[in-house]
PDB file of C-alpha atoms in Angstrom:
ATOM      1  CA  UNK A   1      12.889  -8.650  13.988  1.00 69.00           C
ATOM      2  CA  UNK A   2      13.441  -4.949  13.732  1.00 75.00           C
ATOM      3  CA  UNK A   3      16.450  -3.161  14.629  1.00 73.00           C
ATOM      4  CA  UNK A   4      17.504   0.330  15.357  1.00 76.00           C
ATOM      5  CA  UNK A   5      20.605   0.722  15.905  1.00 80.00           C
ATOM      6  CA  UNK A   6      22.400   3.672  18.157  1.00 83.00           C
ATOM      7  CA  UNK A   7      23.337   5.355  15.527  1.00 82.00           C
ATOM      8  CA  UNK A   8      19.864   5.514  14.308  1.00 82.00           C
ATOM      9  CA  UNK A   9      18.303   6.731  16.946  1.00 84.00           C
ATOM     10  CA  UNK A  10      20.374   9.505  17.493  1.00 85.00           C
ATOM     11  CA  UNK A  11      19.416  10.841  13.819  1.00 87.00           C
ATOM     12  CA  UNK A  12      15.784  10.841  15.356  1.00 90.00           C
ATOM     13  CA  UNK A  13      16.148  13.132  18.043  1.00 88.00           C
ATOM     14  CA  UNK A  14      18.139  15.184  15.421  1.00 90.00           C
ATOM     15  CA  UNK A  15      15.193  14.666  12.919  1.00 92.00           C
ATOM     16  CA  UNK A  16      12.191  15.180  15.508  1.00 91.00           C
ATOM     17  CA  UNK A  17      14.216  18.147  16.444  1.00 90.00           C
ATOM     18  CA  UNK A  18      13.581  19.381  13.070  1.00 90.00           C
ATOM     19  CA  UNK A  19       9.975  18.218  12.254  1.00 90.00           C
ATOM     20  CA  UNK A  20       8.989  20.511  15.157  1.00 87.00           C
ATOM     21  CA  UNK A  21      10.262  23.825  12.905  1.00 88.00           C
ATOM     22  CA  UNK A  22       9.727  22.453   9.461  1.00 89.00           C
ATOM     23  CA  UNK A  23       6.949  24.026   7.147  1.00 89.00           C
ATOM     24  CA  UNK A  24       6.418  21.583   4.300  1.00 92.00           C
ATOM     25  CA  UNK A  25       5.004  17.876   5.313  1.00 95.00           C
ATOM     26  CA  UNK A  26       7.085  14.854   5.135  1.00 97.00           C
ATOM     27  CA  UNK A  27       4.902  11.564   4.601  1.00 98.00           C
ATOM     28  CA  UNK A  28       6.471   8.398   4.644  1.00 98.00           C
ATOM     29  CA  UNK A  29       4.474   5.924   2.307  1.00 98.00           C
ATOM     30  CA  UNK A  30       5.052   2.472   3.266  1.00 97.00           C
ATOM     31  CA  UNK A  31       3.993  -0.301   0.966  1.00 94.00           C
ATOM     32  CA  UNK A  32       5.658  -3.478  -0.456  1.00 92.00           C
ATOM     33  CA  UNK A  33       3.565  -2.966  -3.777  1.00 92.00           C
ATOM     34  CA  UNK A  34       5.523  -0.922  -6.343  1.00 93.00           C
ATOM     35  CA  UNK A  35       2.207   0.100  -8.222  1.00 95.00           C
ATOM     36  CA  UNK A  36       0.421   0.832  -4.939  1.00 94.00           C
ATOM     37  CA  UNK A  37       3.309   2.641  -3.964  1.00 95.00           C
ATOM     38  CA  UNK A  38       3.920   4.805  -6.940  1.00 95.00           C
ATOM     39  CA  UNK A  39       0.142   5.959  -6.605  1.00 95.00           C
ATOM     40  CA  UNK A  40       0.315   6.546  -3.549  1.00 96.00           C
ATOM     41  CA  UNK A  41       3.360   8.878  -3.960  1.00 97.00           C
ATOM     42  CA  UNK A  42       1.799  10.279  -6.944  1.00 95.00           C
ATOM     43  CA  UNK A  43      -1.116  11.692  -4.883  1.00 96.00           C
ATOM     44  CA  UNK A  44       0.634  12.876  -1.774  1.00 97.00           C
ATOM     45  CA  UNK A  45       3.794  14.485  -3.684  1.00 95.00           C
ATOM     46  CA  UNK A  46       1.783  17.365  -4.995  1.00 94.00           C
ATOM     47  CA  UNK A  47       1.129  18.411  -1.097  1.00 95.00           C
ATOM     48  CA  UNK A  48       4.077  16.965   0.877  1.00 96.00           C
ATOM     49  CA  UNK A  49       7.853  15.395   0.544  1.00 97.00           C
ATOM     50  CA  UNK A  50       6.533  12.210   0.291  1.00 98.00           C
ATOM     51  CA  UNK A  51       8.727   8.749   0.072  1.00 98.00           C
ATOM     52  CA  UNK A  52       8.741   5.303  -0.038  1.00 98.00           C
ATOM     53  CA  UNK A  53       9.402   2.035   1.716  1.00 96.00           C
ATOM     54  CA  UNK A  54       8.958  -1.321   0.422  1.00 94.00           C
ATOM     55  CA  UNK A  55      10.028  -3.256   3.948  1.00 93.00           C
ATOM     56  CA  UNK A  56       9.632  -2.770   7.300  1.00 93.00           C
ATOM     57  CA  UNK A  57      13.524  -2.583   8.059  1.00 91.00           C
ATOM     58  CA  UNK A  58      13.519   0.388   5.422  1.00 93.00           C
ATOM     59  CA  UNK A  59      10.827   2.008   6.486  1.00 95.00           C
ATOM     60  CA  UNK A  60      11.866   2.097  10.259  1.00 94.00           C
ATOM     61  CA  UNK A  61      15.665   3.469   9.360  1.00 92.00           C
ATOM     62  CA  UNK A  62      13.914   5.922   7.054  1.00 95.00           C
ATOM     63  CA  UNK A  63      11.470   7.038  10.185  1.00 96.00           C
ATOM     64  CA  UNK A  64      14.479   7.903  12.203  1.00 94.00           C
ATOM     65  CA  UNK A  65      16.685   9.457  10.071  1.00 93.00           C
ATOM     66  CA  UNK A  66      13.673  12.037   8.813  1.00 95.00           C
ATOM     67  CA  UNK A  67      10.960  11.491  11.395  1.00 96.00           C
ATOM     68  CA  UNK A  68       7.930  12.364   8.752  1.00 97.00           C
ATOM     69  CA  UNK A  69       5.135  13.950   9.925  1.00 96.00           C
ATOM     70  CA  UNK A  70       2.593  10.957   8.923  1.00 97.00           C
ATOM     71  CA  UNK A  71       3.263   7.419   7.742  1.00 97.00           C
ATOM     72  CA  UNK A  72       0.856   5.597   5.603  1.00 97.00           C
ATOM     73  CA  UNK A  73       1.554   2.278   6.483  1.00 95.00           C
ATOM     74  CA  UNK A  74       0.272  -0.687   4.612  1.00 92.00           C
ATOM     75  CA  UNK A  75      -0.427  -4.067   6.995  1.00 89.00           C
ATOM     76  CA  UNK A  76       0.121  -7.096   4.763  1.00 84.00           C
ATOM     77  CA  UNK A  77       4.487  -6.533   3.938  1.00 81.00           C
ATOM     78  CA  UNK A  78       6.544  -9.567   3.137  1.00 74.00           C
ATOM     79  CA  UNK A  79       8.814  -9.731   5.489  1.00 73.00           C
ATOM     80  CA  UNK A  80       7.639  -7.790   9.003  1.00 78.00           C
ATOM     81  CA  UNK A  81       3.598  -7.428   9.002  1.00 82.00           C
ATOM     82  CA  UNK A  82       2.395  -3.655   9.782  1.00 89.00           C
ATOM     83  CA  UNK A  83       1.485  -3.892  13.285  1.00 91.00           C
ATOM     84  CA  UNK A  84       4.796  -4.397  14.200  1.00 91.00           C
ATOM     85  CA  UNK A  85       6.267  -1.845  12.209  1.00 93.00           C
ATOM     86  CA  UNK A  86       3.546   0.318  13.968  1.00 93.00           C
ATOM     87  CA  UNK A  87       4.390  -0.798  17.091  1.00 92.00           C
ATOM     88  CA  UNK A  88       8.051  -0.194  16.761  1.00 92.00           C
ATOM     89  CA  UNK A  89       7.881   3.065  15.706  1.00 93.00           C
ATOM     90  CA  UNK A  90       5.273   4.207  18.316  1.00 92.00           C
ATOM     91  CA  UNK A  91       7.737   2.593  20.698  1.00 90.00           C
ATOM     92  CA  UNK A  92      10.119   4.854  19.464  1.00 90.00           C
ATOM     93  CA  UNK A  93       8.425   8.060  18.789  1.00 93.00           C
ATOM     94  CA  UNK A  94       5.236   8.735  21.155  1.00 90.00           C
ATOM     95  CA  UNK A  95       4.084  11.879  18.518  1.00 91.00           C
ATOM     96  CA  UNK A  96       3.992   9.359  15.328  1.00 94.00           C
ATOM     97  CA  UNK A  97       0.660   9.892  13.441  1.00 95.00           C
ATOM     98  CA  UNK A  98       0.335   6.393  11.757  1.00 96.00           C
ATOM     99  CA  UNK A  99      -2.491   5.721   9.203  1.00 95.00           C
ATOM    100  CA  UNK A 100      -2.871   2.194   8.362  1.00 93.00           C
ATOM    101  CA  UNK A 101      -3.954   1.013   4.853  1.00 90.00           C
ATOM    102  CA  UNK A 102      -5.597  -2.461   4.267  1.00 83.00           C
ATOM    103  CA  UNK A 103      -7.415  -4.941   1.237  1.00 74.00           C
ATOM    104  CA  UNK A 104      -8.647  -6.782   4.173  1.00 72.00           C
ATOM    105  CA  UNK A 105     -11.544  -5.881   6.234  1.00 69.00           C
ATOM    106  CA  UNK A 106     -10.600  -7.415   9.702  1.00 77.00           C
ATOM    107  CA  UNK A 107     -11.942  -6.311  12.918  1.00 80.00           C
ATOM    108  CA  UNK A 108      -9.189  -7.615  14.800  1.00 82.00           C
ATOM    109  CA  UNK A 109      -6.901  -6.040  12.778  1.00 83.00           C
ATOM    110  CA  UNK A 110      -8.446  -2.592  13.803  1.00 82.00           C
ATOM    111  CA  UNK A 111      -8.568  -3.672  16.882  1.00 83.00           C
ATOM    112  CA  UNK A 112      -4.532  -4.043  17.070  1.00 85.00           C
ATOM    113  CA  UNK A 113      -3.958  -1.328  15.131  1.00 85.00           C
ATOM    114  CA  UNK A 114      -5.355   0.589  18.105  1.00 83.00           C
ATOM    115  CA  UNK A 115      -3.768  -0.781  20.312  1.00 84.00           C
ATOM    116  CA  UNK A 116      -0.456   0.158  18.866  1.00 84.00           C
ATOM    117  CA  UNK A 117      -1.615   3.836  19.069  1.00 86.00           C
ATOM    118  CA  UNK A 118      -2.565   4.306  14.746  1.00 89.00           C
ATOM    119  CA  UNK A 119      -4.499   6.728  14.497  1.00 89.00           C
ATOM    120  CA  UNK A 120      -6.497   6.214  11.194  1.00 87.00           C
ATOM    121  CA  UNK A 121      -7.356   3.240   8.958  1.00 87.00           C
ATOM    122  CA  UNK A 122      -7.750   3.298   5.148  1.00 88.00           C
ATOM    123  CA  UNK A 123      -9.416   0.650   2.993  1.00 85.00           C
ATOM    124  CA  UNK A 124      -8.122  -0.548  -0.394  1.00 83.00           C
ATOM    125  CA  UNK A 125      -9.093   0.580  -3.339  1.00 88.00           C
ATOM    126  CA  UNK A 126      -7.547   4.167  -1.870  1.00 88.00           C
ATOM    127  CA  UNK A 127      -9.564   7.152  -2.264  1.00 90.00           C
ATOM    128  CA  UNK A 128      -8.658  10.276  -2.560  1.00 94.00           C
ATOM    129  CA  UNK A 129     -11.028  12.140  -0.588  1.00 94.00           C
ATOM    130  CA  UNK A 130      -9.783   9.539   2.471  1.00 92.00           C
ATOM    131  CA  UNK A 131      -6.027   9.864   2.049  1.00 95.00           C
ATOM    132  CA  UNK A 132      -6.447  13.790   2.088  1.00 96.00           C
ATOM    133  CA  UNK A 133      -8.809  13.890   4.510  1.00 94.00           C
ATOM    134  CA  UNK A 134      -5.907  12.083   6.778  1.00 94.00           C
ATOM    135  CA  UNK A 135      -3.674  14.657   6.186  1.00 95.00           C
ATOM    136  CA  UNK A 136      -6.216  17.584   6.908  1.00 95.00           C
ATOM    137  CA  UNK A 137      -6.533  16.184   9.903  1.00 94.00           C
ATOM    138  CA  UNK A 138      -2.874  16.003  10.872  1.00 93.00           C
ATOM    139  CA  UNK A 139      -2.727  19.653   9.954  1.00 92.00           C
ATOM    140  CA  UNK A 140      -5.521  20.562  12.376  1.00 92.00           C
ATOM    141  CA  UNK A 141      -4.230  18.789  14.980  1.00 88.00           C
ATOM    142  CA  UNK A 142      -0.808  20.029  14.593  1.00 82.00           C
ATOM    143  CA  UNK A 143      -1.892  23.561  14.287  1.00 77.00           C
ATOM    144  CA  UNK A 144      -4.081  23.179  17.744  1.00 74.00           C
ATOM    145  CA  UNK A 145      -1.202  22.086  19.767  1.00 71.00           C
ATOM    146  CA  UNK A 146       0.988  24.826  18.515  1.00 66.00           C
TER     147      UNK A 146
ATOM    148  CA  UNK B   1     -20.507  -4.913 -21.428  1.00 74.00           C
ATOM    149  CA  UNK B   2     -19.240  -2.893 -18.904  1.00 86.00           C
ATOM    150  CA  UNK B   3     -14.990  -2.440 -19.237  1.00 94.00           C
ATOM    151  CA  UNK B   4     -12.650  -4.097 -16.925  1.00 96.00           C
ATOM    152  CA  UNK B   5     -11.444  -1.390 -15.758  1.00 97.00           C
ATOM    153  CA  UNK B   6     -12.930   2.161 -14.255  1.00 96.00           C
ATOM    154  CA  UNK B   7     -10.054   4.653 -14.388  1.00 96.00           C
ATOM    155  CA  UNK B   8     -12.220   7.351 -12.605  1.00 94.00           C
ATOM    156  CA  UNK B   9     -10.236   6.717  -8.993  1.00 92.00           C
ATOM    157  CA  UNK B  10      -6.809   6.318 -10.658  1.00 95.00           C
ATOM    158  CA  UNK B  11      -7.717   9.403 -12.547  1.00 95.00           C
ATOM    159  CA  UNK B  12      -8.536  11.252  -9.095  1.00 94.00           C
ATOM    160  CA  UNK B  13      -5.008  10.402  -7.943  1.00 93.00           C
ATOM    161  CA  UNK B  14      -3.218  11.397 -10.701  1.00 94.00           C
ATOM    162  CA  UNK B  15      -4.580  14.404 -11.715  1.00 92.00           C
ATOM    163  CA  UNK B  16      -5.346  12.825 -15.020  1.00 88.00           C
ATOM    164  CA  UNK B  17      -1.672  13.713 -15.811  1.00 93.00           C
ATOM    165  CA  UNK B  18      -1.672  11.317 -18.916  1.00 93.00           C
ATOM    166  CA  UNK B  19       1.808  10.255 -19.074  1.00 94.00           C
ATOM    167  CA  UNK B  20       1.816   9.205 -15.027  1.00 94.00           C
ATOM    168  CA  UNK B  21      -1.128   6.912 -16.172  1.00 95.00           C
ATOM    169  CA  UNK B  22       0.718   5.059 -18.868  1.00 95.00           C
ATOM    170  CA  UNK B  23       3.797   4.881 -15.836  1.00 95.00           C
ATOM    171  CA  UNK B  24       1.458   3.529 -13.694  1.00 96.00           C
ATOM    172  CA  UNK B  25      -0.134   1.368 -16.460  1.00 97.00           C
ATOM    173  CA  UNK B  26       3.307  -0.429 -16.951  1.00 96.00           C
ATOM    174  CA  UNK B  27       4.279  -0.621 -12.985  1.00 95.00           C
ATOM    175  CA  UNK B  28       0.839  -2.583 -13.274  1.00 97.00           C
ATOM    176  CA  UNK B  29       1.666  -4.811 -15.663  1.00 97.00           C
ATOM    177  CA  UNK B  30       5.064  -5.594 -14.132  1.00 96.00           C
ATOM    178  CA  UNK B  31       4.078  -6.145 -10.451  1.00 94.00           C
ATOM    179  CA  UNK B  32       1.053  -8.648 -11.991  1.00 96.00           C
ATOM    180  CA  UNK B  33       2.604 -10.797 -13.912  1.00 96.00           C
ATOM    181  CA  UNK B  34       5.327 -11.377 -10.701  1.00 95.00           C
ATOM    182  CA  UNK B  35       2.304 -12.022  -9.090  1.00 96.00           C
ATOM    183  CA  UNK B  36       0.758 -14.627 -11.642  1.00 97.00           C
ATOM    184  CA  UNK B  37       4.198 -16.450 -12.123  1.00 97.00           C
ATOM    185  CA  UNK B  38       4.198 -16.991  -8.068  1.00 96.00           C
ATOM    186  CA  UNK B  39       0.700 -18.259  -8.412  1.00 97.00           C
ATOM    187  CA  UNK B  40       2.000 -20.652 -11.100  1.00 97.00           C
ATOM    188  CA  UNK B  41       4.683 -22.307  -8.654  1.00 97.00           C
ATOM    189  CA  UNK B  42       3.185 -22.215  -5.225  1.00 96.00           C
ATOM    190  CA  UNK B  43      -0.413 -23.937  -6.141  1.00 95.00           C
ATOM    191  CA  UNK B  44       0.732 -27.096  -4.146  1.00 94.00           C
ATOM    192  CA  UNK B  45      -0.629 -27.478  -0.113  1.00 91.00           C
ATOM    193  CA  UNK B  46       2.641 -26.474   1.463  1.00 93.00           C
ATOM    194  CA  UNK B  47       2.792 -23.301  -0.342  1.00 95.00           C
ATOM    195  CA  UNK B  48      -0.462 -22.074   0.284  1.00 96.00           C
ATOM    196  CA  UNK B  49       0.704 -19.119   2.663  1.00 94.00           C
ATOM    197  CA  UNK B  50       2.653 -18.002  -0.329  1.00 94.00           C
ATOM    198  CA  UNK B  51      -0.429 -18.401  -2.490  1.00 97.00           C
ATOM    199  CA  UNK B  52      -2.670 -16.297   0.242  1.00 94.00           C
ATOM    200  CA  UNK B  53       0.085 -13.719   0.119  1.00 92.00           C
ATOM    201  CA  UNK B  54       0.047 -13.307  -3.354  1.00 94.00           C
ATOM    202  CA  UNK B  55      -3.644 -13.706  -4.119  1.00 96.00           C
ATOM    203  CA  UNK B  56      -3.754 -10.723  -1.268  1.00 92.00           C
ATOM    204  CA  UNK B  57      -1.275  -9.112  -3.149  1.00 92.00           C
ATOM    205  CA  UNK B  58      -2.696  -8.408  -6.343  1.00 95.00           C
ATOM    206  CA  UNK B  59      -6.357  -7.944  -4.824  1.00 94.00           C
ATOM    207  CA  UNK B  60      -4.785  -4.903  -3.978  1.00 92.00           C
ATOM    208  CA  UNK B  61      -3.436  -3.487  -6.768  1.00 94.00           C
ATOM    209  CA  UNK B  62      -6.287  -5.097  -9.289  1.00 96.00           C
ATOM    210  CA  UNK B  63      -8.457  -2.376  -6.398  1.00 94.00           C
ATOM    211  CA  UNK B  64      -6.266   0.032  -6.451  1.00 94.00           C
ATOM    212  CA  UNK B  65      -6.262   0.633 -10.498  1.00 96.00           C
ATOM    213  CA  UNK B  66     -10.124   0.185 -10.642  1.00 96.00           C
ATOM    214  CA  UNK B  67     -10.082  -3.516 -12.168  1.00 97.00           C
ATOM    215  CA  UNK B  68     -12.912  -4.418  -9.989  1.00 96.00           C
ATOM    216  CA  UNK B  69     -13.719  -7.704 -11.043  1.00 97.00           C
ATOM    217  CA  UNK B  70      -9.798  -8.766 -11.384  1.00 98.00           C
ATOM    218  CA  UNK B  71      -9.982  -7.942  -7.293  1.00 96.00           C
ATOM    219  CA  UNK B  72     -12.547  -9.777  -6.910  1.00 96.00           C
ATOM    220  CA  UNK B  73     -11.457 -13.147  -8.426  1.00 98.00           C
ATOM    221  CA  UNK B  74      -7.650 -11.954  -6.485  1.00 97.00           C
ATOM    222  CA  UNK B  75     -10.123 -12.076  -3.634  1.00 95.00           C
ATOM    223  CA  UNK B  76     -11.725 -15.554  -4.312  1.00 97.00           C
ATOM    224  CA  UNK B  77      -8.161 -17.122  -4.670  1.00 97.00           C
ATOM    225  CA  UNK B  78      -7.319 -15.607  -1.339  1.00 95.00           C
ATOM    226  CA  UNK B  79     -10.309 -17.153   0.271  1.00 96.00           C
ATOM    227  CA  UNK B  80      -9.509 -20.358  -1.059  1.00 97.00           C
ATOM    228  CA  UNK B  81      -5.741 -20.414  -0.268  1.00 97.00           C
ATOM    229  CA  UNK B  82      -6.393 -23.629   1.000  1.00 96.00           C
ATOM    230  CA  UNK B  83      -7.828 -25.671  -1.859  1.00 96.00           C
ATOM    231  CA  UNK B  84      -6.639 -28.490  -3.638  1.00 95.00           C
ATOM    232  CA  UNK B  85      -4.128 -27.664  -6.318  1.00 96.00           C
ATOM    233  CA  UNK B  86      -6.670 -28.213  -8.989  1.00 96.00           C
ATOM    234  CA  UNK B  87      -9.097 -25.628  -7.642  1.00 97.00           C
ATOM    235  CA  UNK B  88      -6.471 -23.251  -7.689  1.00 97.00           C
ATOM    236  CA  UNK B  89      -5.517 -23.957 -11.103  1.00 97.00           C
ATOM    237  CA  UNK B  90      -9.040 -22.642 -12.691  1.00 97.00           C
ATOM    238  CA  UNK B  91      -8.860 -20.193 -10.261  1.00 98.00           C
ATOM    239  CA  UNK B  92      -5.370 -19.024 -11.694  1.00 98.00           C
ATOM    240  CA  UNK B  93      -7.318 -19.779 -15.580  1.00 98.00           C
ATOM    241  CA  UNK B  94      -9.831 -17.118 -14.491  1.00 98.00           C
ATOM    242  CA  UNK B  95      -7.673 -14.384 -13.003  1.00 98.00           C
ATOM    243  CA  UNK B  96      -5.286 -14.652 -16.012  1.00 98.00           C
ATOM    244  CA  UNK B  97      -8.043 -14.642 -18.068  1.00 98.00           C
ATOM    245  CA  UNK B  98      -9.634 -11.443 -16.928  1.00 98.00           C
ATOM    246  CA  UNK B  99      -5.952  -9.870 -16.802  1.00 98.00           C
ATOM    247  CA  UNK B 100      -5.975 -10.356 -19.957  1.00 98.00           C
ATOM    248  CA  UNK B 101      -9.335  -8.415 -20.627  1.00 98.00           C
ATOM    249  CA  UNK B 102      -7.791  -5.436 -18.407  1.00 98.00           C
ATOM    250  CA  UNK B 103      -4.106  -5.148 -19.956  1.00 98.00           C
ATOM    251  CA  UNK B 104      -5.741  -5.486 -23.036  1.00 97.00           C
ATOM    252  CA  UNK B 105      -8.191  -2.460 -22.083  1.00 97.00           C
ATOM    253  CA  UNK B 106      -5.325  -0.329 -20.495  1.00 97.00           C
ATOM    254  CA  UNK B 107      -3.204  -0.858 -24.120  1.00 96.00           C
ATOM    255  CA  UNK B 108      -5.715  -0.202 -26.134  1.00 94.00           C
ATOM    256  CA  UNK B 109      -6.059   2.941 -24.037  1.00 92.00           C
ATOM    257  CA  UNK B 110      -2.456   4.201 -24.190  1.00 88.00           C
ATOM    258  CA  UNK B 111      -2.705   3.641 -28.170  1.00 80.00           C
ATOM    259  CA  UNK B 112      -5.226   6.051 -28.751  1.00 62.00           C
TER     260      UNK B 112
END
C-alpha cells in the first residue's frame, strides 16, 4: 500500500507552489526496468530535468517532494501495479498530467487508466515521435491556461 | 538473413550518441540475463506469476532495443505462463537462444 506521509505532503504544496513559476520541465520517468529506464531518460533529458523511479513508493515520495510537470508511468512494476500509483497521485494532485506506458495491449487497462484521470497512453517499443509528442502537448496545454 | 536487432528506434532516442549506445548495450545485457536466471528457477506451476512477470519483463526491453523477434518469443512465454514446466523449458531454449544471436550482434557492433 502506498504511503505519504505528513511530512510529504507538505513538500508538495511547497513543490506545486513552485512548478507553477518554473521555466524548464521536470518529468518524472517511472519504470522498474533499468534499460527501459535509462532510455527513457536518455531521450527526455535533452528537453527537461528528467528522473527516475524504479517503485511505486519512490516514485510517489519523489512526486511530492518535486511535483514534475509530467510522469511517464509504466503499468506492469513489481511491487505496486501503475494504476494505483496513478490513482494515488491523482488523489493527491488534481493538475498531474500522467502518461501511461505499456508492452501489453489491454483494453481494460485503458479503460482504468481513464478512469484514474491519465491522460495519454504509450505502447512499447517507445517511439520517439510519441513520447515528444506527449510533451508538446503538455506545453500547449500549459501555455493555454496561463 | 535479416539481423536480430534494428537499432534505427534506439538510434532515434539517443541521438546516435555512440558511447550512450554501448551504455545502453550493457544495461541490456545486465537486466536480461536477471531476467533469464528468474526464468531458470520459477518454470514450476506455483511460480508461474513470477514467470508471466518476467516473460513481460523482458518483452519489453527485447521491444524497446529493437530485438523484435527476442519480444516476440518474451511474448510467447508470457502467453503461456501457464504451461507445464517442460513447455517452458524449450521456450526458455529458444529465447536464450535468440539472445544469444542479439548480444552477439550488439558486440560485434561495439567492436567495430
Amino acid at each position: 500500500m502506498l504511503n505519504a506521509s505528513d511530512q510529504h505532503i507538505a513538500q508538495f504544496n511547497n513543490a506545486s507552489r513552485e512548478r507553477r513559476q518554473r521555466k524548464h520541465l521536470e518529468i518524472l520517468v517511472v519504470e522498474d526496468q533499468p534499460f527501459s529506464s535509462k532510455l527513457m531518460i536518455t531521450l527526455l533529458g535533452r528537453i527537461s530535468d528528467a528522473y527516475p523511479a524504479f517503485d511505486a513508493q519512490t516514485a510517489l515520495e519523489l512526486y511530492l517532494s518535486r511535483a514534475p510537470d509530467i510522469v511517464f508511468l509504466d503499468i506492469e512494476m513489481p511491487d505496486t501495479n501503475g494504476h494505483e500509483l496513478a490513482s494515488a497521485i491523482r488523489q493527491l494532485d488534481s493538475d498531474a498530467y500522467i502518461i501511461m506506458v505499456t508492452a501489453n495491449n489491454y483494453p481494460e487497462d485503458v479503460s482504468r487508466a481513464k478512469h484514474n484521470g491519465v491522460i495519454g497512453f504509450i505502447a512499447k517499443p517507445y517511439s520517439k515521435q510519441k513520447i515528444l509528442e506527449g510533451v508538446e502537448k503538455y506545453i500547449q496545454e500549459r501555455k493555454l491556461k496561463s | 538473413m535479416a539481423d536480430p536487432v534494428d537499432l534505427t528506434n534506439l538510434r532515434s532516442m539517443t541521438d546516435g550518441d555512440k558511447e550512450m549506445e554501448k551504455e545502453l548495450f550493457k544495461e541490456f545485457f545486465s537486466s536480461f540475463e536477471i531476467g533469464i536466471a528468474s526464468l531458470q528457477v520459477n518454470m514450476e506451476e506455483e511460480a508461474a506469476e513470477t514467470w508471466r512477470n518476467a516473460t513481460h519483463s523482458l518483452k519489453g526491453i527485447a521491444l524497446n532495443l529493437g530485438a523484435m523477434e527476442l519480444g516476440n518469443l518474451c511474448k510467447k512465454g508470457q502467453d503461456e505462463y501457464q504451461a507445464n514446466k517442460e513447455t517452458k523449458n524449450i521456450l526458455l531454449q529458444a529465447i536464450q537462444k535468440e539472445y544469444s544471436q542479439v548480444r552477439g550482434f550488439l558486440l560485434n557492433l561495439v567492436s567495430v
